[in-house]
Coordinates of C-alpha atoms in Angstrom, one line a residue:
X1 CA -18.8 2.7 -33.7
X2 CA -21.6 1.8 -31.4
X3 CA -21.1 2.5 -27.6
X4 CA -20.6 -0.1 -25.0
X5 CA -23.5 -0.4 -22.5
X6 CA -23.0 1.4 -19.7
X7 CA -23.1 -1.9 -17.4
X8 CA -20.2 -3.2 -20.2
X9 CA -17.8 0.1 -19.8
X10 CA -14.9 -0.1 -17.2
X11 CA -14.8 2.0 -14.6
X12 CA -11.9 4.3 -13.8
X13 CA -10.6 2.9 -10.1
X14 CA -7.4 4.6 -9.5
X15 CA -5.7 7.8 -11.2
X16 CA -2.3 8.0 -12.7
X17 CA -0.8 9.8 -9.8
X18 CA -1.6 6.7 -7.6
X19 CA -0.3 4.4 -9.3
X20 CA 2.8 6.1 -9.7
X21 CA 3.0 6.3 -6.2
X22 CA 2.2 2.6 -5.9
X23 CA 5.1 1.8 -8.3
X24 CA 7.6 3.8 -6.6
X25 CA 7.0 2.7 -3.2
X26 CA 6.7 -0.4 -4.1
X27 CA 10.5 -0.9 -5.8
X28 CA 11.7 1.1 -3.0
X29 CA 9.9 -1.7 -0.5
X30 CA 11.1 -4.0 -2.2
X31 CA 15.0 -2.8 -2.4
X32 CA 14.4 -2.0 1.7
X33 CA 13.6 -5.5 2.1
X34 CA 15.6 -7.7 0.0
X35 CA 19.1 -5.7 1.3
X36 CA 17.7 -6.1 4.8
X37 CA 17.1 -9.9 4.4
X38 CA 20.8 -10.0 2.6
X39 CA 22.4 -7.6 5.8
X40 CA 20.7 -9.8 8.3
X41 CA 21.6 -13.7 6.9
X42 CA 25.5 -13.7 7.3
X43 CA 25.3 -16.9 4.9
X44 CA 23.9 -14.5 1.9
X45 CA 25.9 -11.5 3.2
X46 CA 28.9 -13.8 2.2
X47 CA 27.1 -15.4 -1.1
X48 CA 26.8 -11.7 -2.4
X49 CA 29.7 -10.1 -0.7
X50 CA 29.9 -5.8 -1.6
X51 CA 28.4 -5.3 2.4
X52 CA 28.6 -1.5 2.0
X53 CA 27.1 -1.2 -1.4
X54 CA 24.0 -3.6 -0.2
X55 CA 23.9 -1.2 3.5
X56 CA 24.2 2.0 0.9
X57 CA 21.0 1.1 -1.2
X58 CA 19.0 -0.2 2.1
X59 CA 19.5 3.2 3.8
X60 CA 18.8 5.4 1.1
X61 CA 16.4 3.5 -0.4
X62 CA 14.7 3.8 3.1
X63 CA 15.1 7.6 3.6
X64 CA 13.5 7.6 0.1
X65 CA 10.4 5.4 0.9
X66 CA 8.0 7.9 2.2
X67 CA 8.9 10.4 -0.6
X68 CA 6.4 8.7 -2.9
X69 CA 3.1 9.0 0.1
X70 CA 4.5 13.1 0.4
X71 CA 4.6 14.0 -3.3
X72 CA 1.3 11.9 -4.1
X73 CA -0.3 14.6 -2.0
X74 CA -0.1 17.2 -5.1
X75 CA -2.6 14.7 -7.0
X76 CA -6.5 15.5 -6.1
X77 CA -7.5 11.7 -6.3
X78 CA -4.6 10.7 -4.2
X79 CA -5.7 13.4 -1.4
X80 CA -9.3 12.0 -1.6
X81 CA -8.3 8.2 -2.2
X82 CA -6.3 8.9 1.5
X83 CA -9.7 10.6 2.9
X84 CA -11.2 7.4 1.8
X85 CA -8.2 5.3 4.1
X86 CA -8.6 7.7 7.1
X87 CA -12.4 7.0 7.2
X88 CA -13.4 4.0 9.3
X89 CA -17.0 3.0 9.2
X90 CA -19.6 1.2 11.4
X91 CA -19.6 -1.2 8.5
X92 CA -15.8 -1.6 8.3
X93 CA -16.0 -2.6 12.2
X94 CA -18.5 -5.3 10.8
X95 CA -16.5 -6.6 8.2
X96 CA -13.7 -7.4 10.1
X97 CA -15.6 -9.0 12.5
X98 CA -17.5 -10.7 10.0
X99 CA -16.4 -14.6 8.7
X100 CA -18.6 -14.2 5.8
X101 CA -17.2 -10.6 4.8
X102 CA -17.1 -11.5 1.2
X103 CA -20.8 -12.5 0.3
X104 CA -21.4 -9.7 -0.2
X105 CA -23.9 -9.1 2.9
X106 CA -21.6 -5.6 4.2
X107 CA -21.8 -3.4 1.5
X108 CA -17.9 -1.9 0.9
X109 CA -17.0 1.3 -0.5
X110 CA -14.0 1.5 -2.3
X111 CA -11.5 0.5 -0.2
X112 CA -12.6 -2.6 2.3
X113 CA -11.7 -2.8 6.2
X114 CA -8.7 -4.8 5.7
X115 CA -7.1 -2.3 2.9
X116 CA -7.7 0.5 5.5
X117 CA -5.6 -1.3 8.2
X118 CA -3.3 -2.4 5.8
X119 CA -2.3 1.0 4.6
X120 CA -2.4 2.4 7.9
X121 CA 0.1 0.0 9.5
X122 CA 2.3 0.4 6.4
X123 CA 2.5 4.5 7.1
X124 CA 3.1 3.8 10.5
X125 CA 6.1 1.0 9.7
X126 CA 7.7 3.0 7.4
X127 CA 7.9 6.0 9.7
X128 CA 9.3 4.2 12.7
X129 CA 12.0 2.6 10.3
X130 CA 12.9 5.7 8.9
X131 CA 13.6 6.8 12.4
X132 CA 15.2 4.1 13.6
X133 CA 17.2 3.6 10.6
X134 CA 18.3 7.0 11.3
X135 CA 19.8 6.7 14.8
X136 CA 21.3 3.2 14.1
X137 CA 23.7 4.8 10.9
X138 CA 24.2 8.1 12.2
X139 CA 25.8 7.1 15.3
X140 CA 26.0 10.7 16.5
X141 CA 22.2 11.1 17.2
X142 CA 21.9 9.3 20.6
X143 CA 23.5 7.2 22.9
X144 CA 24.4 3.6 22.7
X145 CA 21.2 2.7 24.9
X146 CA 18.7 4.4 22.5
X147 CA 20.5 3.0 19.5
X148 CA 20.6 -0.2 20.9
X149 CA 16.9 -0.2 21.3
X150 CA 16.1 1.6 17.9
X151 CA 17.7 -1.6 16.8
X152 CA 15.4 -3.8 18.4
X153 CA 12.8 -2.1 17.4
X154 CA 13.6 -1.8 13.8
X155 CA 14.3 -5.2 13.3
X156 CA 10.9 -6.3 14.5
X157 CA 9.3 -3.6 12.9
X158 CA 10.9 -4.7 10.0
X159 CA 9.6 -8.1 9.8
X160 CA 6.2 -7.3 10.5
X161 CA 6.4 -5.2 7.4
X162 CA 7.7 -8.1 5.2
X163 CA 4.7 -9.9 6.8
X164 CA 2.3 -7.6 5.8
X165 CA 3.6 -6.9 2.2
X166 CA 4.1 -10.5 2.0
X167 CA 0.2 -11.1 2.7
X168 CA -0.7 -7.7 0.4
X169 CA 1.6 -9.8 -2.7
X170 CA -0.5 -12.9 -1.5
X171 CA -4.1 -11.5 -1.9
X172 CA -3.0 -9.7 -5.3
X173 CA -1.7 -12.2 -7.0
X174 CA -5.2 -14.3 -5.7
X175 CA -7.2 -11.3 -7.7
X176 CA -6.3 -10.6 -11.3
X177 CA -8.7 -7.6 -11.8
X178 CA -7.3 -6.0 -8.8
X179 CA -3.9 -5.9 -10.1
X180 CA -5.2 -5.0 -13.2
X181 CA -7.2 -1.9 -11.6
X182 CA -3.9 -1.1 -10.6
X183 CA -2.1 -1.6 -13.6
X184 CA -4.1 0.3 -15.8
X185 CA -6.0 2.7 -13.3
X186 CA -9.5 0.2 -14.8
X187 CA -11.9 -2.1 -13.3
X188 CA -14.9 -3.8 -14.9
X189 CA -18.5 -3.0 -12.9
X190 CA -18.6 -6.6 -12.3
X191 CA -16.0 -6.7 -10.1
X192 CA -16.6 -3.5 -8.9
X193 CA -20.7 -4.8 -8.0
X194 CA -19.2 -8.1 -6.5
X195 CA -16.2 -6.3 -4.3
X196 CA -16.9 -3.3 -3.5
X197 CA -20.5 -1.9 -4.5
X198 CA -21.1 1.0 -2.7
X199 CA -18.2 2.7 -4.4
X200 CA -19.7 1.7 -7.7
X201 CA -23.2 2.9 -6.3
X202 CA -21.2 6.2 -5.9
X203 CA -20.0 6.1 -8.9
X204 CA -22.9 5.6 -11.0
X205 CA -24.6 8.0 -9.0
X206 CA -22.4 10.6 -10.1
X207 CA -22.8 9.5 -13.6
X208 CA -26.4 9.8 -13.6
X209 CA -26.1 13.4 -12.6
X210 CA -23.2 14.3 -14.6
X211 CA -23.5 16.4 -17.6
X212 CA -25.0 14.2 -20.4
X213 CA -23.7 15.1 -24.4

């Protein structure tokens, strides 16, 4: 069987690891959020009735949210896929300013500007609710003051969280080879040249000085 060009062959994008993680916070995300919409509407509190069972799946579906981030960290291309997040360039600080960030002008490695923020204010959200969550069903932790205002806090924390998975849902379903990069763990180079092409120029860098059979 003849070998596909090299400009033809997919590219591996995300390791099996990650998207595992992915998955798994994901469902948890969205158990958190469609028990917190069904706690917080007394109309479809009523609808689906069972209020302890739906406030027993938010709150431990919520302790278990970050477990997916902590137990990624055993994976090699999860550890340097974060790196990648943590590192914010002078051209990230151009894209965002940027109205034309998508004509390919700013050259993006693998993750853009936006993903970075993204994934940075989802860590951060899910955090804060897991500690807010905390004082408002274990009562004993603090007083009614701080549990009033961990309430306040996590419902507004909350829905800024809905907003921003709600806008991540948005721009995936918008981009078919993204999802399918995260599918699969595979991107074609087309995509990657028109999305983000200084990871592929990484990547084809490292093929050209790989080992060669």
């Amino acid at each position: 069987m003849r070998e596909a060009p090299d400009g033809a062959r997919d590219l591996d994008r995300f390791s099996r690891a990650e998207r595992w993680v992915h998955r798994s916070f994901a469902l948890l995300m969205g158990a958190c959020l469609v028990t917190a919409a069904i706690l917080y509407n007394g109309s479809i509190m009523m609808a689906v009735g069972h209020r302890h069972l739906v406030e027993t799946i938010h709150v431990w579906c919520g302790i278990a949210l970050p477990l997916p981030m902590v137990l990624g960290a055993v994976s090699k291309a999860y550890r340097a896929d974060l790196g990648r997040l943590d590192r914010f360039t002078p051209a990230d600080w151009r894209w965002l300013r940027s109205r034309s960030r998508r004509d390919g002008s700013i050259v993006v490695g693998k993750f853009n500007a936006g993903q970075k923020v993204n994934s940075w204010l989802v860590a951060a959200s899910t955090w804060v609710l897991l500690g807010t969550g905390a004082l408002m069903y274990w009562t004993g932790l603090a007083a009614l003051s701080w549990r009033s205002g961990a309430t306040f806090v996590h419902d507004w924390v909350a829905l800024g969280l809905g907003l921003l998975v709600f806008g991540h849902l948005a721009h995936a379903f918008g981009d078919p080879e993204a999802r399918r990069g995260m599918r699969t763990g595979r991107v074609s180079r087309r995509w990657a040249r028109a999305q983000h092409p200084g990871w592929l120029d990484e990547v084809e860098e490292a093929e050209a000085s790989g080992p060669r059979g």
